[in-house]
Amino acid sequence: MKLPVYDKQGQSVEEIDFDESLLGKFVNYKLLHAAVAMYEANRRQGTVKTKNIREVSGKSAKPYKQKGTGRARMGRVRRFGSRGGATAFGPRPRDYSLDMPRQAKRLALKSALLGKFRDNEVLVLKDFDLSEPKTKEVVSTLKNLKVDNGCLMVVPEYNENVLKSCRNLPKTDLSVLSDLNAYTVLRRKPVIFTKAALEALAQEVSK
Protein backbone atom coordinates (compact mmCIF):
# COMPACT_ATOMS: atom_id res chain seq x y z
CA MET A 1 0.00 0.00 0.00
CA LYS A 2 1.10 3.56 -0.67
CA LEU A 3 1.09 6.09 2.16
CA PRO A 4 1.49 9.86 1.75
CA VAL A 5 4.40 11.42 3.59
CA TYR A 6 3.65 14.80 5.18
CA ASP A 7 5.91 17.62 6.23
CA LYS A 8 5.46 19.71 9.37
CA GLN A 9 3.14 22.07 7.49
CA GLY A 10 0.75 19.20 6.74
CA GLN A 11 1.55 19.10 3.03
CA SER A 12 2.02 15.80 1.21
CA VAL A 13 5.55 15.83 -0.21
CA GLU A 14 5.97 12.21 -1.37
CA GLU A 15 4.65 8.68 -1.06
CA ILE A 16 6.11 5.63 0.61
CA ASP A 17 5.37 1.97 -0.04
CA PHE A 18 4.58 -0.32 2.86
CA ASP A 19 3.67 -3.99 2.49
CA GLU A 20 0.99 -4.59 5.12
CA SER A 21 1.14 -8.34 4.46
CA LEU A 22 4.34 -8.30 6.53
CA LEU A 23 2.10 -7.75 9.56
CA GLY A 24 0.00 -10.84 8.90
CA LYS A 25 -3.13 -11.86 7.04
CA PHE A 26 -5.74 -10.93 9.66
CA VAL A 27 -6.13 -9.09 12.96
CA ASN A 28 -6.01 -11.58 15.84
CA TYR A 29 -8.53 -10.01 18.23
CA LYS A 30 -8.28 -12.82 20.77
CA LEU A 31 -4.53 -12.32 21.04
CA LEU A 32 -4.97 -8.55 21.28
CA HIS A 33 -7.41 -9.01 24.17
CA ALA A 34 -4.90 -11.21 26.01
CA ALA A 35 -2.10 -8.69 25.39
CA VAL A 36 -4.14 -5.71 26.62
CA ALA A 37 -5.22 -7.67 29.72
CA MET A 38 -1.57 -8.45 30.45
CA TYR A 39 -0.35 -4.85 30.05
CA GLU A 40 -3.25 -3.51 32.13
CA ALA A 41 -2.65 -6.07 34.87
CA ASN A 42 1.06 -5.25 34.96
CA ARG A 43 0.22 -1.61 35.64
CA ARG A 44 -1.54 -2.53 38.90
CA GLN A 45 0.55 -2.00 42.01
CA GLY A 46 -1.27 -4.44 44.25
CA THR A 47 -0.25 -2.56 47.42
CA VAL A 48 -3.71 -1.95 48.91
CA LYS A 49 -4.11 -3.47 52.37
CA THR A 50 -6.51 -3.51 55.32
CA LYS A 51 -5.78 -4.75 58.83
CA ASN A 52 -7.08 -8.06 60.02
CA ILE A 53 -8.03 -8.82 63.64
CA ARG A 54 -4.44 -9.73 64.58
CA GLU A 55 -3.04 -6.43 63.31
CA VAL A 56 -5.51 -3.97 64.88
CA SER A 57 -4.30 -2.36 68.09
CA GLY A 58 -6.38 -2.87 71.21
CA LYS A 59 -7.02 -5.37 73.96
CA SER A 60 -8.50 -8.78 73.39
CA ALA A 61 -10.51 -8.71 76.60
CA LYS A 62 -14.18 -7.79 76.77
CA PRO A 63 -14.63 -4.04 77.47
CA TYR A 64 -17.34 -4.78 80.06
CA LYS A 65 -19.12 -7.78 81.47
CA GLN A 66 -21.64 -9.78 79.50
CA LYS A 67 -24.74 -9.12 81.63
CA GLY A 68 -26.12 -6.53 83.93
CA THR A 69 -24.93 -3.32 82.29
CA GLY A 70 -28.02 -2.69 80.18
CA ARG A 71 -25.93 -2.47 77.06
CA ALA A 72 -25.63 -4.81 74.13
CA ARG A 73 -23.30 -7.77 74.40
CA MET A 74 -19.85 -6.96 73.08
CA GLY A 75 -16.67 -8.91 72.62
CA ARG A 76 -13.21 -7.50 72.06
CA VAL A 77 -12.97 -4.03 70.51
CA ARG A 78 -10.76 -5.32 67.69
CA ARG A 79 -13.52 -7.48 66.29
CA PHE A 80 -14.98 -7.10 62.80
CA GLY A 81 -17.70 -4.46 62.67
CA SER A 82 -16.47 -2.43 65.63
CA ARG A 83 -15.52 1.17 65.07
CA GLY A 84 -11.78 1.17 64.48
CA GLY A 85 -11.82 -2.60 64.38
CA ALA A 86 -10.64 -5.08 61.82
CA THR A 87 -11.91 -5.55 58.26
CA ALA A 88 -13.36 -8.89 57.30
CA PHE A 89 -12.02 -10.33 54.06
CA GLY A 90 -10.33 -7.06 53.16
CA PRO A 91 -7.80 -6.67 50.33
CA ARG A 92 -4.24 -7.83 50.90
CA PRO A 93 -1.06 -7.06 48.95
CA ARG A 94 -0.73 -9.31 45.93
CA ASP A 95 1.03 -9.55 42.60
CA TYR A 96 -1.30 -8.99 39.63
CA SER A 97 1.38 -9.33 36.95
CA LEU A 98 0.84 -11.57 33.95
CA ASP A 99 3.16 -12.69 31.18
CA MET A 100 3.03 -13.87 27.60
CA PRO A 101 5.56 -15.63 25.39
CA ARG A 102 7.81 -13.25 23.50
CA GLN A 103 6.51 -14.50 20.17
CA ALA A 104 2.91 -13.87 21.27
CA LYS A 105 3.78 -10.27 22.20
CA ARG A 106 5.36 -9.80 18.79
CA LEU A 107 2.31 -11.20 17.01
CA ALA A 108 0.01 -9.00 19.11
CA LEU A 109 2.00 -5.92 18.08
CA LYS A 110 1.73 -6.94 14.43
CA SER A 111 -2.03 -7.41 14.74
CA ALA A 112 -2.44 -4.03 16.42
CA LEU A 113 -0.45 -2.30 13.68
CA LEU A 114 -2.31 -4.18 10.95
CA GLY A 115 -5.60 -2.97 12.37
CA LYS A 116 -4.34 0.62 12.36
CA PHE A 117 -3.23 0.38 8.73
CA ARG A 118 -6.53 -1.16 7.62
CA ASP A 119 -8.53 1.50 9.49
CA ASN A 120 -6.48 4.30 7.88
CA GLU A 121 -5.25 5.44 11.28
CA VAL A 122 -1.58 5.73 10.29
CA LEU A 123 0.13 8.98 9.29
CA VAL A 124 3.70 9.34 8.09
CA LEU A 125 5.78 12.41 8.94
CA LYS A 126 8.88 13.12 6.88
CA ASP A 127 11.00 14.00 9.91
CA PHE A 128 10.55 15.18 13.46
CA ASP A 129 13.90 16.64 14.42
CA LEU A 130 13.91 19.49 16.93
CA SER A 131 16.98 21.58 17.73
CA GLU A 132 15.58 22.42 21.17
CA PRO A 133 12.59 21.40 23.32
CA LYS A 134 9.60 23.32 21.99
CA THR A 135 6.07 22.12 22.70
CA LYS A 136 4.57 24.86 20.54
CA GLU A 137 6.20 23.39 17.44
CA VAL A 138 4.74 19.95 18.18
CA VAL A 139 1.28 21.46 18.71
CA SER A 140 1.59 23.32 15.41
CA THR A 141 2.62 20.14 13.56
CA LEU A 142 -0.30 18.15 14.98
CA LYS A 143 -2.70 20.95 14.09
CA ASN A 144 -1.40 20.98 10.50
CA LEU A 145 -1.92 17.21 10.35
CA LYS A 146 -5.48 17.73 11.67
CA VAL A 147 -4.81 15.64 14.76
CA ASP A 148 -6.93 17.17 17.52
CA ASN A 149 -7.64 14.45 20.06
CA GLY A 150 -4.26 12.95 20.88
CA CYS A 151 -2.06 10.46 19.05
CA LEU A 152 0.87 8.09 19.34
CA MET A 153 4.12 9.35 17.80
CA VAL A 154 6.73 6.74 16.88
CA VAL A 155 10.35 7.75 16.33
CA PRO A 156 13.24 5.48 15.32
CA GLU A 157 15.47 6.35 18.28
CA TYR A 158 15.49 8.29 21.52
CA ASN A 159 15.61 12.07 21.15
CA GLU A 160 15.59 14.14 24.32
CA ASN A 161 14.31 17.30 22.62
CA VAL A 162 11.35 15.46 21.12
CA LEU A 163 10.59 13.75 24.44
CA LYS A 164 10.58 17.00 26.38
CA SER A 165 8.44 18.66 23.72
CA CYS A 166 5.74 15.96 23.82
CA ARG A 167 5.51 15.00 27.47
CA ASN A 168 3.23 17.88 28.49
CA LEU A 169 0.67 17.27 25.75
CA PRO A 170 -2.51 15.54 26.97
CA LYS A 171 -3.45 12.29 25.24
CA THR A 172 -0.25 12.37 23.19
CA ASP A 173 2.24 9.55 23.66
CA LEU A 174 5.75 9.22 22.30
CA SER A 175 7.42 5.86 21.76
CA VAL A 176 10.71 4.67 20.38
CA LEU A 177 10.23 1.94 17.79
CA SER A 178 12.09 -0.61 19.90
CA ASP A 179 9.71 0.03 22.85
CA LEU A 180 6.52 -0.25 20.81
CA ASN A 181 3.94 -2.76 21.99
CA ALA A 182 0.32 -3.66 21.26
CA TYR A 183 -1.03 -1.73 24.25
CA THR A 184 0.59 1.60 23.32
CA VAL A 185 -0.58 1.21 19.73
CA LEU A 186 -4.20 0.53 20.70
CA ARG A 187 -4.43 3.30 23.29
CA ARG A 188 -4.20 6.16 20.81
CA LYS A 189 -5.35 6.99 17.33
CA PRO A 190 -3.95 7.88 14.97
CA VAL A 191 -0.40 6.53 15.01
CA ILE A 192 2.14 8.92 13.51
CA PHE A 193 5.36 7.34 12.23
CA THR A 194 8.33 9.28 11.05
CA LYS A 195 9.52 8.11 7.65
CA ALA A 196 12.67 6.64 9.20
CA ALA A 197 10.63 4.80 11.86
CA LEU A 198 8.30 3.27 9.26
CA GLU A 199 11.24 2.09 7.15
CA ALA A 200 12.86 0.58 10.25
CA LEU A 201 9.55 -1.12 11.10
CA ALA A 202 9.38 -2.68 7.65
CA GLN A 203 12.88 -4.08 8.08
CA GLU A 204 12.09 -5.38 11.56
CA VAL A 205 8.86 -7.22 10.71
CA SER A 206 10.36 -8.76 7.56
CA LYS A 207 12.90 -10.73 9.60
CSV table of C-alpha atoms in Angstrom, one decimal:
chain,number,residue,atom,x,y,z
A,1,MET,CA,0.0,0.0,0.0
A,2,LYS,CA,1.1,3.6,-0.7
A,3,LEU,CA,1.1,6.1,2.2
A,4,PRO,CA,1.5,9.9,1.7
A,5,VAL,CA,4.4,11.4,3.6
A,6,TYR,CA,3.6,14.8,5.2
A,7,ASP,CA,5.9,17.6,6.2
A,8,LYS,CA,5.5,19.7,9.4
A,9,GLN,CA,3.1,22.1,7.5
A,10,GLY,CA,0.7,19.2,6.7
A,11,GLN,CA,1.6,19.1,3.0
A,12,SER,CA,2.0,15.8,1.2
A,13,VAL,CA,5.6,15.8,-0.2
A,14,GLU,CA,6.0,12.2,-1.4
A,15,GLU,CA,4.7,8.7,-1.1
A,16,ILE,CA,6.1,5.6,0.6
A,17,ASP,CA,5.4,2.0,0.0
A,18,PHE,CA,4.6,-0.3,2.9
A,19,ASP,CA,3.7,-4.0,2.5
A,20,GLU,CA,1.0,-4.6,5.1
A,21,SER,CA,1.1,-8.3,4.5
A,22,LEU,CA,4.3,-8.3,6.5
A,23,LEU,CA,2.1,-7.7,9.6
A,24,GLY,CA,0.0,-10.8,8.9
A,25,LYS,CA,-3.1,-11.9,7.0
A,26,PHE,CA,-5.7,-10.9,9.7
A,27,VAL,CA,-6.1,-9.1,13.0
A,28,ASN,CA,-6.0,-11.6,15.8
A,29,TYR,CA,-8.5,-10.0,18.2
A,30,LYS,CA,-8.3,-12.8,20.8
A,31,LEU,CA,-4.5,-12.3,21.0
A,32,LEU,CA,-5.0,-8.6,21.3
A,33,HIS,CA,-7.4,-9.0,24.2
A,34,ALA,CA,-4.9,-11.2,26.0
A,35,ALA,CA,-2.1,-8.7,25.4
A,36,VAL,CA,-4.1,-5.7,26.6
A,37,ALA,CA,-5.2,-7.7,29.7
A,38,MET,CA,-1.6,-8.5,30.4
A,39,TYR,CA,-0.3,-4.9,30.1
A,40,GLU,CA,-3.2,-3.5,32.1
A,41,ALA,CA,-2.6,-6.1,34.9
A,42,ASN,CA,1.1,-5.2,35.0
A,43,ARG,CA,0.2,-1.6,35.6
A,44,ARG,CA,-1.5,-2.5,38.9
A,45,GLN,CA,0.6,-2.0,42.0
A,46,GLY,CA,-1.3,-4.4,44.2
A,47,THR,CA,-0.2,-2.6,47.4
A,48,VAL,CA,-3.7,-2.0,48.9
A,49,LYS,CA,-4.1,-3.5,52.4
A,50,THR,CA,-6.5,-3.5,55.3
A,51,LYS,CA,-5.8,-4.8,58.8
A,52,ASN,CA,-7.1,-8.1,60.0
A,53,ILE,CA,-8.0,-8.8,63.6
A,54,ARG,CA,-4.4,-9.7,64.6
A,55,GLU,CA,-3.0,-6.4,63.3
A,56,VAL,CA,-5.5,-4.0,64.9
A,57,SER,CA,-4.3,-2.4,68.1
A,58,GLY,CA,-6.4,-2.9,71.2
A,59,LYS,CA,-7.0,-5.4,74.0
A,60,SER,CA,-8.5,-8.8,73.4
A,61,ALA,CA,-10.5,-8.7,76.6
A,62,LYS,CA,-14.2,-7.8,76.8
A,63,PRO,CA,-14.6,-4.0,77.5
A,64,TYR,CA,-17.3,-4.8,80.1
A,65,LYS,CA,-19.1,-7.8,81.5
A,66,GLN,CA,-21.6,-9.8,79.5
A,67,LYS,CA,-24.7,-9.1,81.6
A,68,GLY,CA,-26.1,-6.5,83.9
A,69,THR,CA,-24.9,-3.3,82.3
A,70,GLY,CA,-28.0,-2.7,80.2
A,71,ARG,CA,-25.9,-2.5,77.1
A,72,ALA,CA,-25.6,-4.8,74.1
A,73,ARG,CA,-23.3,-7.8,74.4
A,74,MET,CA,-19.8,-7.0,73.1
A,75,GLY,CA,-16.7,-8.9,72.6
A,76,ARG,CA,-13.2,-7.5,72.1
A,77,VAL,CA,-13.0,-4.0,70.5
A,78,ARG,CA,-10.8,-5.3,67.7
A,79,ARG,CA,-13.5,-7.5,66.3
A,80,PHE,CA,-15.0,-7.1,62.8
A,81,GLY,CA,-17.7,-4.5,62.7
A,82,SER,CA,-16.5,-2.4,65.6
A,83,ARG,CA,-15.5,1.2,65.1
A,84,GLY,CA,-11.8,1.2,64.5
A,85,GLY,CA,-11.8,-2.6,64.4
A,86,ALA,CA,-10.6,-5.1,61.8
A,87,THR,CA,-11.9,-5.6,58.3
A,88,ALA,CA,-13.4,-8.9,57.3
A,89,PHE,CA,-12.0,-10.3,54.1
A,90,GLY,CA,-10.3,-7.1,53.2
A,91,PRO,CA,-7.8,-6.7,50.3
A,92,ARG,CA,-4.2,-7.8,50.9
A,93,PRO,CA,-1.1,-7.1,49.0
A,94,ARG,CA,-0.7,-9.3,45.9
A,95,ASP,CA,1.0,-9.5,42.6
A,96,TYR,CA,-1.3,-9.0,39.6
A,97,SER,CA,1.4,-9.3,37.0
A,98,LEU,CA,0.8,-11.6,33.9
A,99,ASP,CA,3.2,-12.7,31.2
A,100,MET,CA,3.0,-13.9,27.6
A,101,PRO,CA,5.6,-15.6,25.4
A,102,ARG,CA,7.8,-13.3,23.5
A,103,GLN,CA,6.5,-14.5,20.2
A,104,ALA,CA,2.9,-13.9,21.3
A,105,LYS,CA,3.8,-10.3,22.2
A,106,ARG,CA,5.4,-9.8,18.8
A,107,LEU,CA,2.3,-11.2,17.0
A,108,ALA,CA,0.0,-9.0,19.1
A,109,LEU,CA,2.0,-5.9,18.1
A,110,LYS,CA,1.7,-6.9,14.4
A,111,SER,CA,-2.0,-7.4,14.7
A,112,ALA,CA,-2.4,-4.0,16.4
A,113,LEU,CA,-0.4,-2.3,13.7
A,114,LEU,CA,-2.3,-4.2,10.9
A,115,GLY,CA,-5.6,-3.0,12.4
A,116,LYS,CA,-4.3,0.6,12.4
A,117,PHE,CA,-3.2,0.4,8.7
A,118,ARG,CA,-6.5,-1.2,7.6
A,119,ASP,CA,-8.5,1.5,9.5
A,120,ASN,CA,-6.5,4.3,7.9
A,121,GLU,CA,-5.3,5.4,11.3
A,122,VAL,CA,-1.6,5.7,10.3
A,123,LEU,CA,0.1,9.0,9.3
A,124,VAL,CA,3.7,9.3,8.1
A,125,LEU,CA,5.8,12.4,8.9
A,126,LYS,CA,8.9,13.1,6.9
A,127,ASP,CA,11.0,14.0,9.9
A,128,PHE,CA,10.5,15.2,13.5
A,129,ASP,CA,13.9,16.6,14.4
A,130,LEU,CA,13.9,19.5,16.9
A,131,SER,CA,17.0,21.6,17.7
A,132,GLU,CA,15.6,22.4,21.2
A,133,PRO,CA,12.6,21.4,23.3
A,134,LYS,CA,9.6,23.3,22.0
A,135,THR,CA,6.1,22.1,22.7
A,136,LYS,CA,4.6,24.9,20.5
A,137,GLU,CA,6.2,23.4,17.4
A,138,VAL,CA,4.7,19.9,18.2
A,139,VAL,CA,1.3,21.5,18.7
A,140,SER,CA,1.6,23.3,15.4
A,141,THR,CA,2.6,20.1,13.6
A,142,LEU,CA,-0.3,18.2,15.0
A,143,LYS,CA,-2.7,20.9,14.1
A,144,ASN,CA,-1.4,21.0,10.5
A,145,LEU,CA,-1.9,17.2,10.4
A,146,LYS,CA,-5.5,17.7,11.7
A,147,VAL,CA,-4.8,15.6,14.8
A,148,ASP,CA,-6.9,17.2,17.5
A,149,ASN,CA,-7.6,14.4,20.1
A,150,GLY,CA,-4.3,13.0,20.9
A,151,CYS,CA,-2.1,10.5,19.1
A,152,LEU,CA,0.9,8.1,19.3
A,153,MET,CA,4.1,9.3,17.8
A,154,VAL,CA,6.7,6.7,16.9
A,155,VAL,CA,10.3,7.7,16.3
A,156,PRO,CA,13.2,5.5,15.3
A,157,GLU,CA,15.5,6.4,18.3
A,158,TYR,CA,15.5,8.3,21.5
A,159,ASN,CA,15.6,12.1,21.2
A,160,GLU,CA,15.6,14.1,24.3
A,161,ASN,CA,14.3,17.3,22.6
A,162,VAL,CA,11.4,15.5,21.1
A,163,LEU,CA,10.6,13.8,24.4
A,164,LYS,CA,10.6,17.0,26.4
A,165,SER,CA,8.4,18.7,23.7
A,166,CYS,CA,5.7,16.0,23.8
A,167,ARG,CA,5.5,15.0,27.5
A,168,ASN,CA,3.2,17.9,28.5
A,169,LEU,CA,0.7,17.3,25.8
A,170,PRO,CA,-2.5,15.5,27.0
A,171,LYS,CA,-3.5,12.3,25.2
A,172,THR,CA,-0.2,12.4,23.2
A,173,ASP,CA,2.2,9.6,23.7
A,174,LEU,CA,5.8,9.2,22.3
A,175,SER,CA,7.4,5.9,21.8
A,176,VAL,CA,10.7,4.7,20.4
A,177,LEU,CA,10.2,1.9,17.8
A,178,SER,CA,12.1,-0.6,19.9
A,179,ASP,CA,9.7,0.0,22.8
A,180,LEU,CA,6.5,-0.2,20.8
A,181,ASN,CA,3.9,-2.8,22.0
A,182,ALA,CA,0.3,-3.7,21.3
A,183,TYR,CA,-1.0,-1.7,24.3
A,184,THR,CA,0.6,1.6,23.3
A,185,VAL,CA,-0.6,1.2,19.7
A,186,LEU,CA,-4.2,0.5,20.7
A,187,ARG,CA,-4.4,3.3,23.3
A,188,ARG,CA,-4.2,6.2,20.8
A,189,LYS,CA,-5.3,7.0,17.3
A,190,PRO,CA,-4.0,7.9,15.0
A,191,VAL,CA,-0.4,6.5,15.0
A,192,ILE,CA,2.1,8.9,13.5
A,193,PHE,CA,5.4,7.3,12.2
A,194,THR,CA,8.3,9.3,11.1
A,195,LYS,CA,9.5,8.1,7.7
A,196,ALA,CA,12.7,6.6,9.2
A,197,ALA,CA,10.6,4.8,11.9
A,198,LEU,CA,8.3,3.3,9.3
A,199,GLU,CA,11.2,2.1,7.2
A,200,ALA,CA,12.9,0.6,10.2
A,201,LEU,CA,9.6,-1.1,11.1
A,202,ALA,CA,9.4,-2.7,7.7
A,203,GLN,CA,12.9,-4.1,8.1
A,204,GLU,CA,12.1,-5.4,11.6
A,205,VAL,CA,8.9,-7.2,10.7
A,206,SER,CA,10.4,-8.8,7.6
A,207,LYS,CA,12.9,-10.7,9.6
